[in-house]
Tab-separated table of C-alpha atoms in Angstrom:
chain	number	residue	atom	x	y	z
A	786	MET	CA	0.000	0.000	0.000
A	787	ILE	CA	1.272	3.443	-0.926
A	788	ALA	CA	1.485	6.142	1.758
A	789	ALA	CA	-1.621	8.337	1.739
A	790	HIS	CA	0.080	11.638	0.888
A	791	GLU	CA	2.638	10.272	-1.596
A	792	THR	CA	2.577	12.471	-4.732
A	793	PHE	CA	5.416	10.883	-6.719
A	794	ASP	CA	7.325	14.099	-7.237
A	795	GLY	CA	4.147	16.082	-7.836
A	796	THR	CA	2.830	13.875	-10.650
A	797	PHE	CA	-0.117	12.767	-8.481
A	798	PRO	CA	-0.969	15.879	-6.445
A	799	TYR	CA	-4.497	14.893	-5.431
A	800	ARG	CA	-5.751	14.879	-1.874
A	801	PRO	CA	-6.416	11.337	-0.583
A	802	HIS	CA	-9.823	10.246	0.668
A	803	PHE	CA	-10.689	6.959	2.333
A	804	SER	CA	-13.920	5.080	2.936
A	805	THR	CA	-14.378	2.157	5.329
A	806	ALA	CA	-17.768	1.194	3.881
A	807	PRO	CA	-16.333	-1.812	1.954
A	808	GLY	CA	-14.839	-3.217	5.181
A	809	PHE	CA	-11.305	-1.919	4.656
A	810	ARG	CA	-9.667	1.453	3.979
A	811	MET	CA	-10.499	2.051	0.314
A	812	HIS	CA	-8.697	5.012	-1.197
A	813	HIS	CA	-10.221	7.262	-3.815
A	814	VAL	CA	-9.421	10.561	-5.464
A	815	ASP	CA	-12.367	12.973	-5.357
A	816	GLU	CA	-11.695	16.190	-7.272
A	817	GLY	CA	-13.897	18.909	-8.748
A	818	ASP	CA	-17.629	19.608	-8.904
A	819	GLY	CA	-20.336	18.758	-11.414
A	820	PRO	CA	-21.435	15.583	-13.209
A	821	VAL	CA	-19.598	12.531	-11.894
A	822	LEU	CA	-16.872	10.657	-13.759
A	823	LEU	CA	-16.137	7.363	-11.994
A	824	CYS	CA	-12.809	6.048	-13.333
A	825	LEU	CA	-11.965	2.390	-12.647
A	826	HIS	CA	-8.479	0.970	-13.199
A	827	GLY	CA	-7.426	-2.618	-13.833
A	828	GLU	CA	-4.414	-4.961	-13.552
A	829	PRO	CA	-1.734	-4.121	-12.350
A	830	THR	CA	-2.303	-0.347	-12.194
A	831	TRP	CA	-4.080	2.015	-9.788
A	832	GLY	CA	-5.584	5.519	-9.858
A	833	TYR	CA	-2.261	6.896	-11.133
A	834	LEU	CA	-3.379	5.695	-14.578
A	835	PHE	CA	-6.032	8.450	-14.632
A	836	ARG	CA	-3.919	11.309	-13.263
A	837	ASP	CA	-4.080	13.204	-16.560
A	838	LEU	CA	-7.859	12.854	-16.867
A	839	VAL	CA	-8.293	14.139	-13.303
A	840	ARG	CA	-6.252	17.234	-14.127
A	841	ARG	CA	-8.155	17.932	-17.334
A	842	PHE	CA	-11.713	17.253	-16.172
A	843	ALA	CA	-11.817	18.326	-12.509
A	844	PRO	CA	-12.595	21.965	-13.479
A	845	THR	CA	-15.903	20.833	-15.064
A	846	HIS	CA	-16.708	17.480	-13.424
A	847	ARG	CA	-16.502	15.642	-10.156
A	848	VAL	CA	-13.837	13.026	-10.895
A	849	VAL	CA	-13.820	10.041	-8.532
A	850	VAL	CA	-10.998	7.507	-8.960
A	851	PRO	CA	-11.006	4.564	-6.521
A	852	ASP	CA	-8.122	2.164	-5.975
A	853	HIS	CA	-9.425	-1.404	-5.876
A	854	MET	CA	-8.670	-3.511	-2.815
A	855	GLY	CA	-5.026	-4.538	-2.949
A	856	PHE	CA	-4.000	-1.768	-5.354
A	857	GLY	CA	-2.598	1.745	-5.072
A	858	LYS	CA	-3.281	3.480	-1.760
A	859	SER	CA	-6.055	1.083	-0.711
A	860	GLU	CA	-5.415	-1.565	1.892
A	861	THR	CA	-4.498	-5.149	1.054
A	862	PRO	CA	-6.305	-6.900	3.902
A	863	ALA	CA	-5.269	-10.438	4.797
A	864	GLY	CA	-8.006	-13.019	4.833
A	865	ARG	CA	-9.979	-11.372	2.021
A	866	THR	CA	-10.540	-12.839	-1.447
A	867	TYR	CA	-9.741	-10.773	-4.536
A	868	ARG	CA	-12.226	-12.097	-7.071
A	869	LEU	CA	-14.256	-10.066	-9.546
A	870	GLN	CA	-17.404	-10.306	-7.439
A	871	ASP	CA	-15.476	-9.040	-4.392
A	872	HIS	CA	-14.366	-5.932	-6.279
A	873	VAL	CA	-17.958	-5.341	-7.422
A	874	ASP	CA	-19.151	-5.601	-3.802
A	875	ASN	CA	-16.508	-3.074	-2.737
A	876	LEU	CA	-17.396	-0.631	-5.504
A	877	VAL	CA	-21.130	-0.775	-4.781
A	878	ALA	CA	-20.415	-0.084	-1.100
A	879	LEU	CA	-18.208	2.897	-1.996
A	880	VAL	CA	-20.706	4.394	-4.468
A	881	ASP	CA	-23.541	4.053	-1.969
A	882	ASP	CA	-21.372	5.545	0.767
A	883	LEU	CA	-20.460	8.586	-1.337
A	884	GLY	CA	-24.009	9.004	-2.639
A	885	LEU	CA	-22.894	9.143	-6.278
A	886	ARG	CA	-25.636	9.696	-8.860
A	887	GLU	CA	-25.884	10.251	-12.627
A	888	LEU	CA	-22.363	8.996	-13.090
A	889	THR	CA	-20.388	8.238	-16.224
A	890	LEU	CA	-18.278	5.100	-15.937
A	891	VAL	CA	-14.757	5.306	-17.383
A	892	LEU	CA	-13.481	1.733	-17.494
A	893	HIS	CA	-10.037	0.255	-18.108
A	894	ASP	CA	-9.021	-3.420	-18.137
A	895	PHE	CA	-10.780	-5.326	-15.322
A	896	GLY	CA	-12.378	-2.044	-14.303
A	897	GLY	CA	-14.718	-2.928	-17.196
A	898	PRO	CA	-16.417	-5.977	-15.645
A	899	VAL	CA	-16.255	-4.356	-12.186
A	900	GLY	CA	-18.023	-1.236	-13.465
A	901	MET	CA	-20.553	-3.279	-15.418
A	902	GLY	CA	-21.219	-5.239	-12.220
A	903	LEU	CA	-22.133	-1.935	-10.573
A	904	ALA	CA	-24.339	-1.115	-13.577
A	905	ALA	CA	-26.116	-4.471	-13.257
A	906	ARG	CA	-26.899	-3.851	-9.578
A	907	ARG	CA	-27.540	-0.088	-9.747
A	908	PRO	CA	-28.581	0.652	-13.364
A	909	GLY	CA	-30.401	3.835	-12.363
A	910	LEU	CA	-27.128	5.456	-11.300
A	911	VAL	CA	-25.391	5.162	-14.682
A	912	ALA	CA	-25.720	8.028	-17.169
A	913	GLY	CA	-22.987	6.938	-19.590
A	914	VAL	CA	-20.269	4.353	-20.213
A	915	VAL	CA	-16.788	4.889	-21.643
A	916	SER	CA	-14.617	1.822	-22.213
A	917	LEU	CA	-10.865	2.379	-22.534
A	918	ASN	CA	-9.675	-1.108	-23.465
A	919	GLY	CA	-12.071	-2.389	-20.826
A	920	PRO	CA	-14.466	-5.300	-21.520
A	921	THR	CA	-18.157	-4.638	-20.978
A	922	PRO	CA	-19.545	-8.204	-20.671
A	923	PHE	CA	-22.974	-7.453	-19.128
A	924	GLY	CA	-24.313	-10.995	-19.395
A	925	ARG	CA	-23.734	-11.430	-23.120
A	926	PRO	CA	-24.169	-15.083	-24.176
A	927	ARG	CA	-20.947	-15.016	-26.211
A	928	LEU	CA	-18.807	-13.907	-23.251
A	929	PRO	CA	-17.332	-17.349	-22.393
A	930	ASP	CA	-16.322	-17.959	-26.011
A	931	ALA	CA	-14.803	-14.482	-26.291
A	932	LEU	CA	-12.796	-14.943	-23.093
A	933	MET	CA	-11.459	-18.333	-24.168
A	934	ALA	CA	-10.564	-17.162	-27.674
A	935	ASN	CA	-8.771	-14.125	-26.268
A	936	ALA	CA	-6.940	-16.249	-23.684
A	937	ALA	CA	-5.629	-18.462	-26.472
A	938	GLU	CA	-4.010	-15.453	-28.182
A	939	SER	CA	-2.973	-13.147	-25.335
A	940	PRO	CA	0.629	-13.537	-24.042
A	941	TRP	CA	-0.560	-12.467	-20.592
A	942	PHE	CA	-3.306	-15.069	-20.289
A	943	ARG	CA	-1.148	-17.768	-21.884
A	944	TRP	CA	1.459	-17.131	-19.209
A	945	ILE	CA	-1.120	-17.142	-16.401
A	946	ALA	CA	-2.359	-20.578	-17.490
A	947	ARG	CA	1.160	-21.978	-17.780
A	948	ALA	CA	2.418	-20.459	-14.505
A	949	HIS	CA	-0.606	-21.719	-12.601
A	950	ALA	CA	-0.086	-25.194	-14.030
A	951	ASP	CA	3.601	-25.355	-13.078
A	952	GLY	CA	3.139	-23.672	-9.684
A	953	SER	CA	5.167	-20.506	-10.409
A	954	LEU	CA	2.312	-17.972	-10.513
A	955	ASP	CA	2.549	-16.909	-6.856
A	956	ALA	CA	6.328	-16.642	-6.876
A	957	VAL	CA	6.502	-14.538	-10.038
A	958	LEU	CA	3.633	-12.130	-9.363
A	959	GLY	CA	4.791	-11.859	-5.774
A	960	GLU	CA	7.816	-9.970	-7.152
A	961	LEU	CA	5.685	-7.500	-9.101
A	962	GLY	CA	7.384	-4.593	-7.377
A	963	TYR	CA	10.552	-5.523	-9.292
A	964	THR	CA	9.006	-6.751	-12.546
A	965	ILE	CA	6.329	-4.122	-13.127
A	966	LEU	CA	7.864	-2.787	-16.343
A	967	SER	CA	8.031	-6.197	-18.004
A	968	THR	CA	4.433	-6.878	-16.987
A	969	LEU	CA	3.217	-3.598	-18.467
A	970	LYS	CA	5.184	-4.177	-21.667
A	971	LEU	CA	3.881	-7.723	-21.979
A	972	ASN	CA	0.323	-6.400	-21.790
A	973	GLY	CA	0.928	-3.800	-24.482
A	974	PHE	CA	2.332	-0.569	-23.034
A	975	GLU	CA	3.655	1.471	-25.988
A	976	ASN	CA	4.647	4.989	-24.864
A	977	ASN	CA	8.291	4.452	-23.868
A	978	ALA	CA	8.837	8.206	-23.523
A	979	LEU	CA	6.928	8.120	-20.220
A	980	ILE	CA	9.331	5.711	-18.527
A	981	THR	CA	11.250	7.528	-15.783
A	982	ASP	CA	12.368	6.684	-12.264
A	983	THR	CA	9.268	8.415	-10.878
A	984	TRP	CA	6.877	6.662	-13.248
A	985	LEU	CA	8.365	3.247	-12.452
A	986	ARG	CA	8.245	3.944	-8.739
A	987	ALA	CA	4.580	4.966	-8.967
A	988	TYR	CA	3.554	1.690	-10.560
A	989	ALA	CA	5.897	-0.534	-8.525
A	990	SER	CA	5.219	0.966	-5.083
A	991	PRO	CA	1.894	-0.824	-4.420
A	992	PHE	CA	3.704	-4.176	-4.444
A	993	PRO	CA	6.741	-4.020	-2.122
A	994	THR	CA	6.191	-7.549	-0.780
A	995	ARG	CA	4.453	-10.721	-1.857
A	996	ALA	CA	1.705	-10.099	0.704
A	997	GLU	CA	1.049	-6.644	-0.755
A	998	ALA	CA	0.733	-8.182	-4.238
A	999	ALA	CA	-2.354	-10.166	-3.192
A	1000	GLY	CA	-4.636	-7.967	-5.303
A	1001	ALA	CA	-2.722	-8.519	-8.549
A	1002	LEU	CA	-2.230	-12.199	-7.779
A	1003	GLY	CA	-5.886	-12.707	-6.884
A	1004	TRP	CA	-7.053	-11.241	-10.182
A	1005	ALA	CA	-4.688	-13.399	-12.252
A	1006	LYS	CA	-5.360	-16.549	-10.233
A	1007	GLY	CA	-9.102	-16.003	-10.516
A	1008	PHE	CA	-8.867	-16.606	-14.248
A	1009	ALA	CA	-6.670	-19.657	-13.812
A	1010	THR	CA	-9.043	-21.234	-11.268
A	1011	GLY	CA	-12.379	-20.040	-12.659
A	1012	ALA	CA	-13.148	-18.112	-9.452
A	1013	HIS	CA	-14.371	-14.913	-11.127
A	1014	VAL	CA	-18.141	-14.569	-11.490
A	1015	PHE	CA	-19.376	-12.032	-14.039
A	1016	GLU	CA	-22.519	-10.216	-12.946
A	1017	THR	CA	-25.655	-11.112	-14.925
A	1018	PRO	CA	-28.024	-8.129	-15.271
A	1019	GLY	CA	-31.792	-8.372	-15.241
A	1020	ASP	CA	-33.982	-7.326	-18.146
A	1021	GLU	CA	-34.560	-3.845	-16.691
A	1022	ALA	CA	-30.844	-3.255	-16.286
A	1023	ARG	CA	-30.170	-4.413	-19.864
A	1024	ALA	CA	-32.798	-2.063	-21.250
A	1025	ALA	CA	-31.614	0.867	-19.125
A	1026	LEU	CA	-27.957	0.488	-20.141
A	1027	ALA	CA	-28.795	-0.037	-23.823
A	1028	ALA	CA	-30.293	3.467	-23.835
A	1029	VAL	CA	-27.355	5.347	-22.252
A	1030	PRO	CA	-24.628	7.039	-24.343
A	1031	ALA	CA	-21.579	4.801	-24.723
A	1032	LEU	CA	-18.101	5.058	-26.205
A	1033	ALA	CA	-15.357	2.439	-26.614
A	1034	VAL	CA	-11.778	3.550	-27.323
A	1035	TRP	CA	-9.690	0.452	-27.959
A	1036	GLY	CA	-5.977	0.765	-28.651
A	1037	GLY	CA	-5.104	-1.238	-31.736
A	1038	ALA	CA	-1.809	-2.460	-30.228
A	1039	ASP	CA	-3.453	-4.058	-27.175
A	1040	ARG	CA	-1.777	-7.442	-26.650
A	1041	THR	CA	-3.909	-8.462	-23.669
A	1042	LEU	CA	-7.525	-7.837	-24.689
A	1043	GLY	CA	-8.144	-8.163	-28.415
A	1044	ALA	CA	-10.573	-5.684	-29.932
A	1045	ARG	CA	-12.032	-8.328	-32.235
A	1046	HIS	CA	-13.128	-10.357	-29.219
A	1047	PHE	CA	-14.517	-7.604	-26.996
A	1048	LEU	CA	-15.828	-4.822	-29.229
A	1049	PRO	CA	-18.654	-7.076	-30.496
A	1050	LEU	CA	-19.740	-7.526	-26.865
A	1051	PHE	CA	-19.708	-3.747	-26.448
A	1052	ALA	CA	-21.854	-3.333	-29.593
A	1053	GLU	CA	-24.376	-5.855	-28.289
A	1054	ALA	CA	-24.664	-4.149	-24.908
A	1055	PHE	CA	-24.748	-0.626	-26.381
A	1056	PRO	CA	-26.334	-0.785	-29.863
A	1057	ARG	CA	-26.120	3.003	-30.255
A	1058	GLY	CA	-22.576	3.219	-28.961
A	1059	ARG	CA	-19.532	4.414	-30.857
A	1060	THR	CA	-16.153	2.695	-31.141
A	1061	VAL	CA	-12.757	4.189	-31.979
A	1062	GLU	CA	-9.573	2.159	-32.516
A	1063	PRO	CA	-6.501	4.442	-32.413
A	1064	ALA	CA	-3.570	2.894	-34.269
A	1065	GLY	CA	-0.299	2.515	-32.369
A	1066	VAL	CA	-2.029	2.750	-28.980
A	1067	GLY	CA	-1.620	-0.209	-26.660
A	1068	HIS	CA	-3.510	-1.703	-23.752
A	1069	TYR	CA	-2.840	1.242	-21.397
A	1070	SER	CA	-4.464	3.824	-23.637
A	1071	PRO	CA	-4.624	6.619	-20.996
A	1072	GLU	CA	-0.815	6.393	-20.816
A	1073	ASP	CA	-0.124	5.796	-24.509
A	1074	ALA	CA	-2.363	8.556	-25.909
A	1075	PRO	CA	-3.556	10.970	-23.195
A	1076	ASP	CA	-4.398	13.782	-25.624
A	1077	THR	CA	-6.442	11.491	-27.859
A	1078	ILE	CA	-8.296	9.951	-24.920
A	1079	ALA	CA	-9.061	13.356	-23.384
A	1080	ALA	CA	-10.323	14.795	-26.685
A	1081	LEU	CA	-12.596	11.805	-27.343
A	1082	LEU	CA	-13.920	11.839	-23.772
A	1083	ARG	CA	-14.612	15.569	-23.875
A	1084	GLU	CA	-16.463	15.229	-27.183
A	1085	PHE	CA	-18.465	12.301	-25.812
A	1086	LEU	CA	-19.458	14.137	-22.623
A	1087	SER	CA	-20.483	17.233	-24.544
A	1088	THR	CA	-22.595	15.259	-27.014
A	1089	ALA	CA	-24.139	13.035	-24.353
A	1090	GLY	CA	-25.012	16.047	-22.203
A	1091	ARG	CA	-26.794	17.762	-25.081
A	1092	ARG	CA	-28.729	14.636	-25.993
A	1093	ARG	CA	-30.105	13.780	-22.573
A	1094	GLY	CA	-30.043	17.197	-20.894
A	1095	LEU	CA	-28.651	17.451	-17.389
A	1096	SER	CA	-30.877	17.872	-14.370
A	1097	PRO	CA	-30.434	20.987	-12.209
A	1098	ALA	CA	-29.136	18.751	-9.416
A	1099	ALA	CA	-26.363	17.437	-11.669
A	1100	ARG	CA	-25.369	20.955	-12.755
A	1101	ALA	CA	-25.443	22.511	-9.298
A	1102	PRO	CA	-22.113	22.860	-7.467
A	1103	ARG	CA	-21.580	20.326	-4.707
A	1104	PRO	CA	-21.142	21.577	-1.120
A	1105	ALA	CA	-17.494	22.065	-0.188
A	1106	ARG	CA	-15.915	18.980	1.347
A	1107	SER	CA	-14.342	19.242	4.760
A	1108	GLY	CA	-11.623	17.227	6.403
A	1109	THR	CA	-11.291	17.322	10.171
A	1110	GLY	CA	-9.647	13.994	10.873
A	1111	ALA	CA	-10.094	10.264	10.422
A	1112	ARG	CA	-13.842	10.345	11.121
A	1113	ALA	CA	-14.728	13.494	9.230
A	1114	VAL	CA	-18.337	13.793	8.123
A	1115	ALA	CA	-18.659	15.039	4.520
A	1116	ALA	CA	-21.686	16.291	2.628
A	1117	THR	CA	-21.679	14.473	-0.707
A	1118	GLY	CA	-24.515	14.866	-3.147
A	1119	GLY	CA	-26.821	16.137	-0.427
A	1120	ARG	CA	-26.293	13.037	1.727
A	1121	ARG	CA	-24.508	12.939	5.071
A	1122	CYS	CA	-21.774	10.334	4.817
A	1123	ALA	CA	-20.488	9.369	8.266
A	1124	ARG	CA	-18.370	6.476	7.062
A	1125	ALA	CA	-16.164	8.392	4.661
A	1126	VAL	CA	-12.726	8.606	6.262
A	1127	ARG	CA	-10.996	11.816	5.237
A	1128	CYS	CA	-7.398	12.841	5.743
A	1129	PRO	CA	-6.841	16.269	7.321
A	1130	PRO	CA	-6.303	19.114	4.837
A	1131	ARG	CA	-2.817	20.384	4.238
A	1132	ALA	CA	-1.776	23.915	5.065
A	1133	GLY	CA	-0.897	26.346	2.306
A	1134	PRO	CA	-2.520	27.674	-0.865
A	1135	PRO	CA	-5.004	25.577	-2.871
A	1136	ARG	CA	-3.518	23.017	-5.258
A	1137	ARG	CA	-3.167	23.846	-8.904
A	1138	GLY	CA	-6.333	22.926	-10.765
A	1139	ARG	CA	-8.529	22.933	-7.628
A	1140	ARG	CA	-10.846	25.773	-6.691
A	1141	PRO	CA	-10.893	27.114	-3.114
A	1142	ALA	CA	-13.987	26.519	-1.037
A	1143	PRO	CA	-16.710	29.213	-1.381
A	1144	SER	CA	-15.725	30.800	1.928
A	1145	ALA	CA	-12.094	31.042	0.838
A	1146	ARG	CA	-13.077	32.645	-2.464
A	1147	ALA	CA	-15.177	35.233	-0.669
A	1148	ALA	CA	-12.472	36.076	1.845
A	1149	GLY	CA	-9.507	36.510	-0.440
A	1150	PRO	CA	-8.057	36.249	-3.937
A	1151	ARG	CA	-8.361	33.118	-6.000
A	1152	GLY	CA	-5.732	30.396	-5.934
A	1153	PRO	CA	-3.742	29.347	-8.989
A	1154	ARG	CA	-5.745	28.937	-12.151
A	1155	PRO	CA	-6.271	25.426	-13.529
A	1156	PRO	CA	-4.183	24.446	-16.559
A	1157	ALA	CA	-5.339	25.788	-19.901
A	1158	TRP	CA	-7.304	23.410	-22.138
A	1159	PRO	CA	-5.935	22.310	-25.504
A	1160	SER	CA	-7.117	24.245	-28.525
A	1161	GLY	CA	-10.536	23.244	-29.767
A	1162	SER	CA	-11.843	22.223	-26.342
A	1163	ALA	CA	-14.056	24.095	-23.939
A	1164	SER	CA	-12.179	27.135	-22.654
A	1165	THR	CA	-14.459	28.131	-19.785
A	1166	ARG	CA	-16.461	26.311	-17.184
A	1167	SER	CA	-19.574	28.304	-17.973
A	1168	GLY	CA	-19.238	27.626	-21.694
A	1169	THR	CA	-18.903	23.909	-21.081
A	1170	ARG	CA	-21.935	23.874	-18.841
A	1171	ALA	CA	-23.980	25.822	-21.358
A	1172	ARG	CA	-23.270	23.287	-24.079
A	1173	ARG	CA	-23.634	20.285	-21.793
A	1174	GLY	CA	-26.891	21.499	-20.379
A	1175	THR	CA	-28.628	22.129	-23.708
A	1176	PRO	CA	-31.683	19.858	-23.851
A	1177	GLY	CA	-31.786	17.469	-26.745
A	1178	SER	CA	-32.923	14.037	-27.763
A	1179	ARG	CA	-31.105	10.941	-28.900
A	1180	ALA	CA	-31.156	10.347	-32.633
A	1181	ALA	CA	-33.466	7.379	-33.038
A	1182	GLY	CA	-31.945	4.296	-34.575
A	1183	SER	CA	-28.461	5.758	-34.983
A	1184	ALA	CA	-26.114	3.067	-36.242
A	1185	HIS	CA	-23.186	1.687	-34.289
A	1186	ARG	CA	-20.054	3.001	-35.964
A	1187	THR	CA	-16.310	2.574	-35.744
A	1188	ARG	CA	-13.655	5.169	-36.530
A	1189	ARG	CA	-9.951	4.423	-36.716
A	1190	ILE	CA	-7.314	6.990	-35.865
A	1191	ARG	CA	-3.780	6.709	-37.139
A	1192	ARG	CA	-1.080	7.787	-34.734
A	1193	PRO	CA	2.653	7.876	-35.556
A	1194	THR	CA	4.846	5.732	-33.315
A	1195	SER	CA	8.496	6.084	-32.456
A	1196	SER	CA	11.027	3.654	-33.867
A	1197	ASP	CA	11.683	2.166	-30.452
A	1198	ASP	CA	8.043	1.253	-29.772
A	1199	HIS	CA	7.764	-2.374	-28.725
A	1200	ARG	CA	6.484	-4.924	-31.176
A	1201	PRO	CA	6.208	-8.622	-30.399
A	1202	GLY	CA	9.493	-10.340	-31.027
A	1203	SER	CA	11.601	-7.176	-31.207
A	1204	VAL	CA	13.795	-6.248	-28.228
A	1205	ALA	CA	13.983	-8.086	-24.928
A	1206	PRO	CA	12.123	-6.513	-21.981
A	1207	THR	CA	15.339	-5.932	-20.091
A	1208	ALA	CA	16.429	-3.505	-22.829
A	1209	TRP	CA	13.617	-1.099	-21.941
A	1210	ARG	CA	15.588	0.908	-19.399
A	1211	PRO	CA	16.182	4.679	-19.343
A	1212	GLU	CA	19.268	6.090	-17.695
A	1213	GLY	CA	19.239	6.026	-13.905
A	1214	VAL	CA	16.446	3.495	-13.414
A	1215	ASP	CA	16.608	1.657	-10.101
A	1216	PRO	CA	18.667	-1.462	-10.886
A	1217	ARG	CA	16.301	-3.579	-8.817
A	1218	HIS	CA	13.866	-3.404	-11.720
A	1219	HIS	CA	16.431	-5.138	-13.904
A	1220	ALA	CA	17.973	-7.637	-11.523
A	1221	SER	CA	18.723	-11.188	-12.511
A	1222	PHE	CA	15.289	-12.190	-11.267
A	1223	LEU	CA	13.778	-10.025	-13.984
A	1224	VAL	CA	15.497	-12.079	-16.666
A	1225	GLN	CA	14.135	-15.233	-15.051
A	1226	PHE	CA	10.689	-13.641	-14.975
A	1227	ASP	CA	10.906	-12.666	-18.645
A	1228	ARG	CA	11.886	-16.192	-19.607
A	1229	GLY	CA	8.906	-17.449	-17.635
A	1230	LEU	CA	6.672	-15.150	-19.650
A	1231	GLY	CA	8.073	-16.522	-22.884
A	1232	LEU	CA	9.583	-13.183	-23.898
A	1233	LEU	CA	13.135	-14.530	-23.757
A	1234	GLY	CA	14.198	-17.852	-25.174
A	1235	PRO	CA	12.037	-20.472	-26.871
A	1236	PRO	CA	8.464	-20.940	-25.688
A	1237	GLY	CA	7.686	-23.829	-23.399
A	1238	PRO	CA	5.443	-26.736	-24.357
A	1239	ALA	CA	2.315	-24.995	-23.118
A	1240	ALA	CA	3.033	-21.992	-25.348
A	1241	THR	CA	3.095	-23.905	-28.630
A	1242	GLY	CA	0.245	-24.196	-31.108
A	1243	THR	CA	-2.537	-21.858	-30.018
A	1244	GLY	CA	-0.380	-20.659	-27.138
A	1245	LEU	CA	-2.634	-22.058	-24.418
A	1246	ASN	CA	-3.234	-25.489	-22.992
A	1247	LEU	CA	-6.957	-25.068	-22.551
A	1248	GLY	CA	-6.913	-27.860	-20.003
A	1249	HIS	CA	-5.206	-25.418	-17.641
A	1250	MET	CA	-7.939	-22.798	-17.989
A	1251	PRO	CA	-11.364	-23.660	-16.516
A	1252	SER	CA	-14.543	-22.519	-18.128
A	1253	PHE	CA	-15.706	-18.997	-17.337
A	1254	ARG	CA	-19.085	-18.456	-15.791
A	1255	SER	CA	-21.683	-15.775	-15.240
A	1256	GLY	CA	-24.213	-15.162	-12.528
A	1257	GLY	CA	-24.027	-16.449	-8.978
A	1258	PRO	CA	-21.744	-19.133	-7.546
A	1259	ARG	CA	-22.339	-22.687	-8.643
């Protein structure tokens, strides 16, 4: 678990908040006012993945970014299970505790099925869905076939099956704090320019010991053992979600979750949704193409707001949050939330990109202005609200469409079979990330040396991977 006030050299400057509603200290970022963006990360990342989106959208939205149990700044409690259904339970408890309403889900990796689990249980809370390389299963009949076909092609899932079969899964993922870069590259991280000491430390810090890696291990092992249960929505939930605005942005260089397997499931769940496949963008699209993701999300939110019209409650500013200690009581969405554990505020001027509380604005000059928006985007908060709040109606029968975006890539971008993972090292990187164990790990993943017997043919011994299931426990 990362220390609560760790900012990683100012790259993650957001005030920490904690809730005990899920039965452990669950960390979440909670920045800005306005319509809610609920951003859900996946394996093996945490809220740091969305740091750029928080900065860009907090001036116009309330951006809530939880860390799942066992990830980021959230606790990794012993004696808990880390299955999909457990993460859904935790998220539902957090959303109820914070009183979130009319929220837009922004889903990455396993944040997809976790967020869709929330949508199945609380469909009335969801106003929109944005998938960033995040599956949106939602009880589709073809889900088991899609998961198995993807597992047969994905290097990550092939390795999980093989490592579980030979008993090395716990040992290898237990060292994730030292092998994080190879894991990210295996899954399809493309933007090598981001790799610095600080960036590596941010992604490695949640996993200093094998015990602290229980979240990442539990998610991987759940696939190997068939422990994950995908939420099956009722008919009302299906109909409600089919009518909400939806967008899927799927990086074309994703090596973990193939677009051809999961975009059809998205189209079935959201028949009026839109899909975009940016070329040269990998699995971690918020890292690989932050400008593209932000522009597409801003366009989606503007269009969706005009189509459905926003209620006065959604447009009204939220009461200022207070922090008076570990048991602070915060007003969130008009609901008293006694279980939200807040850290005490820091002294000094307001953070960049965050407005002072109303009393502070009345008593003195404003704090630093938020960063300027890129050209072509909304330049003022009032202008954004005016466009978003314009009443409108959904175009009936609009067809599902896909648009591809070409993006130039640098010559050193990773492609399967090119350079070895241990060559991806900028100057000054902590040598622990490239110790001899890393080479052993890379060989175990099949990135170095010839593939093992289980990696031949389709790349997966399907006997090692149990069938996937939906609904409740068998």
